[in-house]
CSV table of C-alpha atoms in Angstrom, one decimal:
chain,number,residue,atom,x,y,z
A,126,UNK,CA,64.6,110.7,88.2
A,127,UNK,CA,61.3,111.1,86.3
A,128,UNK,CA,57.7,110.9,87.3
A,129,UNK,CA,56.6,110.0,83.7
A,130,UNK,CA,55.3,106.4,84.1
A,131,UNK,CA,56.4,105.4,80.6
A,132,UNK,CA,59.9,106.6,81.1
A,133,UNK,CA,60.0,105.2,84.6
A,134,UNK,CA,59.0,101.8,83.1
A,135,UNK,CA,61.7,102.0,80.5
A,136,UNK,CA,64.3,102.8,83.1
A,137,UNK,CA,63.2,99.9,85.2
A,138,UNK,CA,63.3,97.6,82.1
A,139,UNK,CA,66.8,98.9,81.1
A,140,UNK,CA,68.0,98.3,84.6
A,141,UNK,CA,66.5,94.8,84.6
A,142,UNK,CA,68.2,94.0,81.3
A,143,UNK,CA,71.5,95.2,82.6
A,144,UNK,CA,71.3,93.3,85.8
A,145,UNK,CA,73.1,90.0,85.0
A,146,UNK,CA,71.0,87.0,86.0
A,147,UNK,CA,71.5,83.3,85.8
A,148,UNK,CA,68.9,80.6,86.1
A,149,UNK,CA,70.0,77.5,87.9
A,150,UNK,CA,68.0,74.5,86.9
A,151,UNK,CA,68.5,71.6,89.3
A,152,UNK,CA,67.0,68.2,90.1
A,153,UNK,CA,67.2,66.8,93.6
A,154,UNK,CA,68.0,63.3,92.3
A,155,UNK,CA,71.0,64.5,90.3
A,156,UNK,CA,74.5,64.1,91.7
A,157,UNK,CA,76.1,66.8,89.6
A,158,UNK,CA,73.4,69.2,90.7
A,159,UNK,CA,74.6,68.7,94.3
A,160,UNK,CA,78.1,70.0,93.2
A,161,UNK,CA,76.6,73.1,91.7
A,162,UNK,CA,74.0,73.8,94.4
A,163,UNK,CA,76.7,73.9,97.1
A,164,UNK,CA,78.7,76.5,95.3
A,165,UNK,CA,76.5,78.6,93.0
A,166,UNK,CA,75.2,81.2,95.5
A,167,UNK,CA,78.6,82.3,96.6
A,168,UNK,CA,80.1,82.2,93.1
A,169,UNK,CA,77.1,84.2,91.7
A,170,UNK,CA,77.5,86.8,94.4
A,171,UNK,CA,81.2,87.1,93.7
A,172,UNK,CA,80.5,87.5,90.0
A,173,UNK,CA,77.8,90.1,90.6
A,174,UNK,CA,75.2,87.9,89.0
A,175,UNK,CA,71.7,87.5,90.5
A,176,UNK,CA,70.6,83.9,90.9
A,177,UNK,CA,67.2,82.4,90.0
A,178,UNK,CA,66.6,79.0,91.6
A,179,UNK,CA,64.8,76.7,89.2
A,180,UNK,CA,63.9,73.3,90.7
A,181,UNK,CA,62.6,70.9,88.1
A,182,UNK,CA,62.2,67.2,87.4
A,183,UNK,CA,64.2,65.2,85.0
A,184,UNK,CA,62.0,62.1,85.2
A,185,UNK,CA,59.4,63.4,82.7
A,186,UNK,CA,62.1,64.5,80.3
A,187,UNK,CA,64.1,61.2,80.6
A,188,UNK,CA,60.8,59.3,80.0
A,189,UNK,CA,60.5,61.0,76.5
A,190,UNK,CA,64.0,59.6,75.7
A,191,UNK,CA,62.7,56.1,76.7
A,192,UNK,CA,64.5,56.1,80.0
A,193,UNK,CA,62.7,54.9,83.1
A,194,UNK,CA,65.5,55.6,85.5
A,195,UNK,CA,68.8,57.5,85.6
A,196,UNK,CA,71.1,56.9,82.7
A,197,UNK,CA,73.8,56.2,85.3
A,198,UNK,CA,71.7,53.1,86.2
A,199,UNK,CA,70.8,52.2,82.6
A,200,UNK,CA,74.5,52.3,81.5
A,201,UNK,CA,76.5,50.6,84.2
A,202,UNK,CA,80.0,51.6,83.0
A,203,UNK,CA,78.8,55.2,82.9
A,204,UNK,CA,77.4,54.8,86.4
A,205,UNK,CA,80.5,53.3,87.9
A,206,UNK,CA,82.5,56.1,86.3
A,207,UNK,CA,80.2,58.8,87.6
A,208,UNK,CA,80.6,57.7,91.2
A,209,UNK,CA,84.4,57.7,91.0
A,210,UNK,CA,84.2,61.1,89.3
A,211,UNK,CA,81.9,62.4,92.1
A,212,UNK,CA,84.5,61.2,94.7
A,213,UNK,CA,87.2,63.2,92.9
A,214,UNK,CA,85.0,66.3,92.5
A,215,UNK,CA,83.7,66.2,96.1
A,216,UNK,CA,87.3,65.9,97.3
A,217,UNK,CA,88.3,68.9,95.2
A,218,UNK,CA,85.4,71.0,96.5
A,219,UNK,CA,85.6,69.7,100.1
A,220,UNK,CA,82.2,68.1,100.0
A,221,UNK,CA,81.1,64.9,101.7
A,222,UNK,CA,79.9,62.0,99.6
A,223,UNK,CA,77.8,59.0,100.5
A,224,UNK,CA,76.0,57.0,97.8
A,225,UNK,CA,72.3,57.0,98.7
A,226,UNK,CA,70.4,53.7,98.5
A,227,UNK,CA,68.3,53.6,96.4
A,228,UNK,CA,69.7,55.9,93.7
A,229,UNK,CA,68.2,58.0,92.4
A,230,UNK,CA,65.9,59.0,95.2
A,231,UNK,CA,62.5,60.5,94.7
A,232,UNK,CA,63.0,64.2,94.9
A,233,UNK,CA,59.3,65.0,94.0
A,234,UNK,CA,58.2,66.4,97.4
A,235,UNK,CA,61.5,68.3,97.8
A,236,UNK,CA,61.1,69.8,94.3
A,237,UNK,CA,57.5,70.9,95.1
A,238,UNK,CA,58.8,72.5,98.3
A,239,UNK,CA,61.6,74.3,96.4
A,240,UNK,CA,58.9,75.4,93.9
A,241,UNK,CA,57.0,77.0,96.8
A,242,UNK,CA,60.1,78.8,98.0
A,243,UNK,CA,62.1,79.5,94.9
A,244,UNK,CA,62.0,83.3,95.4
A,245,UNK,CA,62.1,83.1,99.2
A,246,UNK,CA,65.2,83.9,101.3
A,247,UNK,CA,65.4,80.3,102.6
A,248,UNK,CA,65.6,78.6,99.2
A,249,UNK,CA,69.5,78.4,99.1
A,250,UNK,CA,69.8,77.0,102.7
A,251,UNK,CA,66.9,74.5,102.1
A,252,UNK,CA,68.3,73.4,98.7
A,253,UNK,CA,71.8,72.8,100.1
A,254,UNK,CA,70.4,71.0,103.2
A,255,UNK,CA,68.5,68.6,101.0
A,256,UNK,CA,71.5,67.9,98.8
A,257,UNK,CA,74.0,67.4,101.7
A,258,UNK,CA,71.5,65.1,103.4
A,259,UNK,CA,71.1,63.0,100.3
A,260,UNK,CA,74.6,62.9,98.8
A,261,UNK,CA,76.7,63.8,101.8
A,262,UNK,CA,74.9,61.5,104.3
A,263,UNK,CA,72.9,59.2,102.2
A,264,UNK,CA,69.6,60.2,103.9
A,265,UNK,CA,66.1,59.5,102.5
A,266,UNK,CA,65.0,62.9,101.0
A,267,UNK,CA,61.4,61.7,100.2
A,268,UNK,CA,60.6,61.6,103.9
A,269,UNK,CA,58.1,64.5,104.8
A,270,UNK,CA,59.1,64.8,108.5
A,271,UNK,CA,62.7,65.0,107.5
A,272,UNK,CA,62.0,67.7,104.9
A,273,UNK,CA,60.0,69.6,107.5
A,274,UNK,CA,63.0,69.5,109.8
A,275,UNK,CA,65.3,70.9,107.0
A,276,UNK,CA,62.7,73.6,106.3
A,277,UNK,CA,62.7,74.7,110.0
A,278,UNK,CA,66.6,74.7,110.0
A,279,UNK,CA,66.5,76.9,106.9
A,280,UNK,CA,64.3,79.4,108.7
A,281,UNK,CA,61.2,78.6,106.7
A,282,UNK,CA,57.6,78.3,108.0
A,283,UNK,CA,57.6,74.5,107.6
A,284,UNK,CA,53.9,73.8,108.1
A,285,UNK,CA,52.6,76.4,105.7
A,286,UNK,CA,55.2,75.5,103.1
A,287,UNK,CA,54.4,71.8,103.3
A,288,UNK,CA,50.7,72.6,102.9
A,289,UNK,CA,51.4,74.8,99.9
A,290,UNK,CA,53.7,72.2,98.3
A,291,UNK,CA,50.7,69.8,98.1
A,292,UNK,CA,48.4,72.4,96.5
A,293,UNK,CA,47.3,71.9,92.9
A,294,UNK,CA,48.8,75.4,92.1
A,295,UNK,CA,52.3,74.2,93.1
A,296,UNK,CA,51.9,70.9,91.4
A,297,UNK,CA,50.9,72.7,88.2
A,298,UNK,CA,53.7,75.2,88.6
A,299,UNK,CA,56.3,72.5,88.9
A,300,UNK,CA,54.9,70.7,85.9
A,301,UNK,CA,55.0,74.0,84.0
A,302,UNK,CA,58.7,74.4,85.0
A,303,UNK,CA,59.4,71.1,83.4
A,304,UNK,CA,57.8,72.3,80.2
A,305,UNK,CA,59.7,75.5,80.4
A,306,UNK,CA,63.0,73.6,80.9
A,307,UNK,CA,62.3,71.6,77.7
A,308,UNK,CA,61.4,74.7,75.7
A,309,UNK,CA,64.8,76.1,76.8
A,310,UNK,CA,66.5,73.1,75.4
A,311,UNK,CA,67.3,71.5,78.8
A,312,UNK,CA,67.9,67.7,78.7
A,313,UNK,CA,69.9,67.2,82.0
A,314,UNK,CA,70.9,68.8,85.3
A,315,UNK,CA,72.4,71.0,86.4
A,316,UNK,CA,71.7,73.5,83.6
A,317,UNK,CA,72.3,77.2,83.6
A,318,UNK,CA,70.4,79.6,81.4
A,319,UNK,CA,71.3,83.2,80.7
A,320,UNK,CA,69.0,86.1,79.7
A,321,UNK,CA,70.0,85.6,76.1
A,322,UNK,CA,68.8,82.0,76.2
A,323,UNK,CA,72.3,80.7,76.2
A,324,UNK,CA,72.3,77.3,77.8
A,325,UNK,CA,75.1,75.6,79.7
A,326,UNK,CA,74.9,72.0,80.9
A,327,UNK,CA,76.8,70.4,83.7
A,328,UNK,CA,78.6,71.4,86.8
A,329,UNK,CA,81.8,71.8,84.7
A,330,UNK,CA,80.2,74.8,82.9
A,331,UNK,CA,79.2,76.7,86.1
A,332,UNK,CA,82.2,79.1,85.9
A,333,UNK,CA,81.8,79.7,82.2
A,334,UNK,CA,78.0,80.4,82.6
A,335,UNK,CA,78.7,82.9,85.3
A,336,UNK,CA,81.4,84.6,83.3
A,337,UNK,CA,79.2,85.0,80.2
A,338,UNK,CA,76.3,86.2,82.4
A,339,UNK,CA,78.5,89.0,83.8
A,340,UNK,CA,79.8,89.9,80.2
A,341,UNK,CA,76.3,90.2,78.8
A,342,UNK,CA,75.5,92.8,81.4
A,343,UNK,CA,78.6,94.8,80.5
A,344,UNK,CA,77.8,94.7,76.8
B,30,UNK,CA,125.1,50.6,87.3
B,31,UNK,CA,124.9,46.8,87.6
B,32,UNK,CA,125.5,43.9,85.2
B,33,UNK,CA,123.2,41.6,87.2
B,34,UNK,CA,120.3,41.0,84.8
B,35,UNK,CA,117.7,40.6,87.6
B,36,UNK,CA,118.7,43.9,89.2
B,37,UNK,CA,118.9,45.6,85.9
B,38,UNK,CA,115.4,44.4,85.1
B,39,UNK,CA,114.1,45.8,88.5
B,40,UNK,CA,115.7,49.1,87.8
B,41,UNK,CA,114.1,49.3,84.4
B,42,UNK,CA,110.7,48.4,85.9
B,43,UNK,CA,111.1,50.9,88.7
B,44,UNK,CA,112.1,53.6,86.2
B,45,UNK,CA,109.1,52.7,84.0
B,46,UNK,CA,106.8,52.8,87.0
B,47,UNK,CA,108.0,56.3,87.9
B,48,UNK,CA,107.7,57.6,84.4
B,49,UNK,CA,104.3,59.2,84.3
B,50,UNK,CA,102.2,58.0,81.4
B,51,UNK,CA,98.7,58.8,80.1
B,52,UNK,CA,96.7,56.8,77.6
B,53,UNK,CA,94.6,59.0,75.3
B,54,UNK,CA,91.6,57.0,74.0
B,55,UNK,CA,90.1,58.8,71.1
B,56,UNK,CA,87.5,58.1,68.3
B,57,UNK,CA,87.7,60.0,65.0
B,58,UNK,CA,83.9,60.5,64.9
B,59,UNK,CA,83.9,62.2,68.3
B,60,UNK,CA,83.7,66.0,68.5
B,61,UNK,CA,85.1,66.3,72.0
B,62,UNK,CA,88.0,64.0,71.0
B,63,UNK,CA,88.9,66.7,68.5
B,64,UNK,CA,89.3,69.3,71.3
B,65,UNK,CA,91.7,67.0,73.3
B,66,UNK,CA,93.6,65.7,70.3
B,67,UNK,CA,94.6,69.2,69.4
B,68,UNK,CA,96.0,70.0,72.8
B,69,UNK,CA,97.1,66.9,74.6
B,70,UNK,CA,100.6,66.5,73.1
B,71,UNK,CA,101.7,70.0,74.2
B,72,UNK,CA,100.0,69.7,77.5
B,73,UNK,CA,101.5,66.3,78.3
B,74,UNK,CA,105.0,67.5,77.4
B,75,UNK,CA,104.5,70.5,79.7
B,76,UNK,CA,103.4,68.3,82.5
B,77,UNK,CA,106.3,65.8,82.0
B,78,UNK,CA,103.8,63.0,81.2
B,79,UNK,CA,104.5,60.6,78.4
B,80,UNK,CA,101.6,60.1,76.0
B,81,UNK,CA,100.2,56.9,74.6
B,82,UNK,CA,97.9,57.4,71.6
B,83,UNK,CA,95.0,54.9,71.7
B,84,UNK,CA,92.7,55.1,68.7
B,85,UNK,CA,89.5,53.0,69.1
B,86,UNK,CA,86.0,52.8,67.9
B,87,UNK,CA,82.9,53.8,69.9
B,88,UNK,CA,80.5,52.2,67.4
B,89,UNK,CA,80.7,48.6,68.8
B,90,UNK,CA,80.5,50.0,72.4
B,91,UNK,CA,77.5,52.1,71.6
B,92,UNK,CA,75.8,49.2,69.9
B,93,UNK,CA,75.8,47.2,73.1
B,94,UNK,CA,73.9,50.1,74.7
B,95,UNK,CA,71.3,49.8,71.9
B,96,UNK,CA,72.5,52.9,70.0
B,97,UNK,CA,73.0,52.6,66.3
B,98,UNK,CA,74.4,56.2,65.9
B,99,UNK,CA,75.8,59.0,68.0
B,100,UNK,CA,73.8,59.8,71.1
B,101,UNK,CA,74.0,63.4,69.8
B,102,UNK,CA,71.8,62.3,66.9
B,103,UNK,CA,69.6,60.0,69.0
B,104,UNK,CA,68.8,62.8,71.5
B,105,UNK,CA,68.2,66.0,69.5
B,106,UNK,CA,68.2,68.4,72.4
B,107,UNK,CA,71.6,67.0,73.5
B,108,UNK,CA,72.9,67.2,69.9
B,109,UNK,CA,71.8,70.9,69.5
B,110,UNK,CA,73.5,71.7,72.8
B,111,UNK,CA,76.7,69.9,71.9
B,112,UNK,CA,77.2,71.9,68.7
B,113,UNK,CA,76.7,75.2,70.6
B,114,UNK,CA,79.0,74.0,73.3
B,115,UNK,CA,81.6,73.0,70.6
B,116,UNK,CA,81.3,76.5,69.2
B,117,UNK,CA,82.1,78.0,72.6
B,118,UNK,CA,84.9,75.5,73.3
B,119,UNK,CA,86.5,75.9,69.9
B,120,UNK,CA,86.4,79.7,70.3
B,121,UNK,CA,88.1,79.3,73.7
B,122,UNK,CA,90.9,77.1,72.3
B,123,UNK,CA,91.2,79.0,69.0
B,124,UNK,CA,90.2,76.0,66.9
B,125,UNK,CA,88.1,76.2,63.7
B,126,UNK,CA,84.7,74.4,63.6
B,127,UNK,CA,82.6,73.2,60.7
B,128,UNK,CA,79.8,70.7,61.3
B,129,UNK,CA,80.6,67.8,58.9
B,130,UNK,CA,77.8,66.3,56.9
B,131,UNK,CA,77.0,63.5,57.6
B,132,UNK,CA,77.7,63.4,61.3
B,133,UNK,CA,79.2,61.2,62.6
B,134,UNK,CA,81.5,60.3,59.8
B,135,UNK,CA,83.0,56.9,59.3
B,136,UNK,CA,86.4,57.0,61.1
B,137,UNK,CA,87.1,53.3,60.6
B,138,UNK,CA,90.0,53.6,58.0
B,139,UNK,CA,91.5,56.6,59.9
B,140,UNK,CA,91.4,54.5,63.1
B,141,UNK,CA,93.1,51.6,61.4
B,142,UNK,CA,95.8,53.9,60.1
B,143,UNK,CA,96.3,55.4,63.6
B,144,UNK,CA,96.5,51.8,64.9
B,145,UNK,CA,99.3,51.1,62.5
B,146,UNK,CA,101.1,54.3,63.6
B,147,UNK,CA,100.2,54.7,67.2
B,148,UNK,CA,103.8,54.5,68.4
B,149,UNK,CA,105.3,56.2,65.4
B,150,UNK,CA,106.6,59.7,65.4
B,151,UNK,CA,104.0,60.9,62.9
B,152,UNK,CA,100.9,59.8,65.0
B,153,UNK,CA,100.3,63.2,66.6
B,154,UNK,CA,100.5,65.1,63.3
B,155,UNK,CA,98.3,62.6,61.5
B,156,UNK,CA,95.7,62.5,64.2
B,157,UNK,CA,95.5,66.3,64.4
B,158,UNK,CA,95.3,66.6,60.6
B,159,UNK,CA,92.4,64.2,60.5
B,160,UNK,CA,90.5,66.0,63.2
B,161,UNK,CA,91.1,69.4,61.8
B,162,UNK,CA,90.0,68.3,58.3
B,163,UNK,CA,86.9,66.7,59.8
B,164,UNK,CA,85.7,69.3,62.3
B,165,UNK,CA,87.6,72.3,61.2
B,166,UNK,CA,86.8,72.1,57.5
B,167,UNK,CA,84.0,69.5,57.3
B,168,UNK,CA,86.0,67.2,55.0
B,169,UNK,CA,85.1,63.5,54.4
B,170,UNK,CA,87.7,61.6,56.4
B,171,UNK,CA,86.6,58.2,55.1
B,172,UNK,CA,88.2,59.0,51.7
B,173,UNK,CA,91.4,56.9,51.2
B,174,UNK,CA,93.2,59.3,48.8
B,175,UNK,CA,92.6,62.1,51.2
B,176,UNK,CA,94.0,60.1,54.2
B,177,UNK,CA,97.0,59.2,52.0
B,178,UNK,CA,97.6,62.9,51.5
B,179,UNK,CA,97.4,63.6,55.2
B,180,UNK,CA,99.8,60.7,55.9
B,181,UNK,CA,102.3,62.2,53.5
B,182,UNK,CA,102.0,65.6,55.1
B,183,UNK,CA,102.6,64.1,58.5
B,184,UNK,CA,105.8,62.5,57.2
B,185,UNK,CA,104.5,59.0,57.1
B,186,UNK,CA,105.2,56.3,54.4
B,187,UNK,CA,101.7,56.5,53.1
B,188,UNK,CA,101.7,53.5,50.8
B,189,UNK,CA,103.1,51.1,53.3
B,190,UNK,CA,100.9,52.4,56.1
B,191,UNK,CA,97.7,52.1,54.0
B,192,UNK,CA,98.6,48.6,53.1
B,193,UNK,CA,99.3,47.7,56.7
B,194,UNK,CA,96.0,49.3,57.7
B,195,UNK,CA,94.1,46.8,55.7
B,196,UNK,CA,95.9,43.8,57.0
B,197,UNK,CA,94.1,41.2,59.2
B,198,UNK,CA,96.7,41.9,62.0
B,199,UNK,CA,95.7,45.6,62.2
B,200,UNK,CA,92.0,44.9,62.0
B,201,UNK,CA,92.4,42.4,64.8
B,202,UNK,CA,94.5,44.9,66.8
B,203,UNK,CA,91.9,47.6,66.5
B,204,UNK,CA,89.2,45.2,67.5
B,205,UNK,CA,91.3,44.2,70.5
B,206,UNK,CA,91.8,47.8,71.4
B,207,UNK,CA,88.0,48.2,71.6
B,208,UNK,CA,87.9,45.2,74.0
B,209,UNK,CA,90.7,46.7,76.1
B,210,UNK,CA,88.8,50.0,76.2
B,211,UNK,CA,85.7,48.2,77.6
B,212,UNK,CA,87.8,46.3,80.1
B,213,UNK,CA,89.2,49.6,81.3
B,214,UNK,CA,85.6,50.9,81.8
B,215,UNK,CA,85.6,53.3,78.8
B,216,UNK,CA,82.1,54.2,77.5
B,217,UNK,CA,82.8,57.4,75.6
B,218,UNK,CA,85.5,59.5,74.1
B,219,UNK,CA,87.9,61.1,74.7
B,220,UNK,CA,88.9,59.1,77.7
B,221,UNK,CA,92.2,59.2,79.6
B,222,UNK,CA,93.6,56.2,81.6
B,223,UNK,CA,96.5,56.4,84.1
B,224,UNK,CA,98.9,53.6,85.1
B,225,UNK,CA,96.8,53.0,88.2
B,226,UNK,CA,93.7,52.3,86.0
B,227,UNK,CA,92.2,55.7,87.0
B,228,UNK,CA,89.8,56.7,84.3
B,229,UNK,CA,88.8,60.2,83.2
B,230,UNK,CA,86.1,60.9,80.6
B,231,UNK,CA,85.7,63.9,78.5
B,232,UNK,CA,87.8,66.8,77.3
B,233,UNK,CA,86.9,68.7,80.5
B,234,UNK,CA,88.9,66.2,82.5
B,235,UNK,CA,92.1,66.5,80.4
B,236,UNK,CA,93.9,68.8,82.8
B,237,UNK,CA,92.9,66.8,85.9
B,238,UNK,CA,94.1,63.6,84.3
B,239,UNK,CA,97.5,65.0,83.5
B,240,UNK,CA,97.8,66.5,87.0
B,241,UNK,CA,97.0,63.1,88.6
B,242,UNK,CA,99.4,61.3,86.2
B,243,UNK,CA,102.2,63.6,87.2
B,244,UNK,CA,101.4,63.2,91.0
B,245,UNK,CA,101.4,59.4,90.7
B,246,UNK,CA,104.9,59.5,89.4
B,247,UNK,CA,106.1,61.7,92.3
B,248,UNK,CA,104.5,59.4,94.9
């Protein structure tokens, strides 16, 4: 222990650098984000990796590729395959699956709420509740009253959170998150980013990302 | 044993139905096809699944989506990610990696050759040799003399095979394979198709596809 502020600060930094962390970039309209969202908190804990929830929006990124909707809608063969693949993956993970109508849904309000709460203790429960409602039961996740209900179930102060979610600060913060995602090379969801900047894309890379995060901390 | 031709035929059909089979649809320009091509013969043998090599072309399928080159070229962030992901996957599988220039290469002649030989004993060795040359060493796989050399190394009658590869029959057969791929719902490579029509896309689904193929045969 030291009382020297400079040394103290170095120790804190060193500790922070050695604490393995993973950023989980997810979009509420994304089917494969559902698969990762349901498992990442448990798996990160088991791997000794601390988890940073990073809700963002793919719409503005897709728009720059000239896409006005999900590529699963733009390319029908890819879309048909994705739903069958989701059936298989959900069966494997023991998750319910209902195709929401319409797909994709608007996840804007849910993403703003998650932006408000991304470092709050209720973020995991809220995120999972939204995804299960959407892809497990086919519910409409753009409905504000429904999201308020999910917030309360997750133990969040629903009224304050909803108010904050509509503030210019949060709208700006979510927009900045989209910009940050692009700077990190993200082009789809889910994506996982390590402290080194290493990027992993897709639910199929969740285990690899956690494994590398844990290794970095050991190095 | 029976000498009744009808019964005999039923027994043969039943036997064929119970023999697990996997179709491996691959495109020589596709990076992730390289990963599967290098491992599938051994893994299929280990799983007791018989392997059908199905070379095809993604170009005509991509063209219908409005793409005139690889999506990894059309979407730069996706392309940068793919090469990093390939580095990681090649390290995992102990495979060499060199980015060929240009990418993608023209795999048309190699695909026609593979179409000639797809049921021949040399198809596995030839296919792997082409992929290793292309993505392991960055060689030009459109060069006819080089392909002749790879054929000879794979124990194939190079002169006859090259002649056959330029025949109208083989050109038509490869074109028909592309049509068959589309009918089966294929939109990318590698893809794996089971007797039930079940489709798996991507090197990440190779193990799942083999597992399901083996289960179908047991059922």
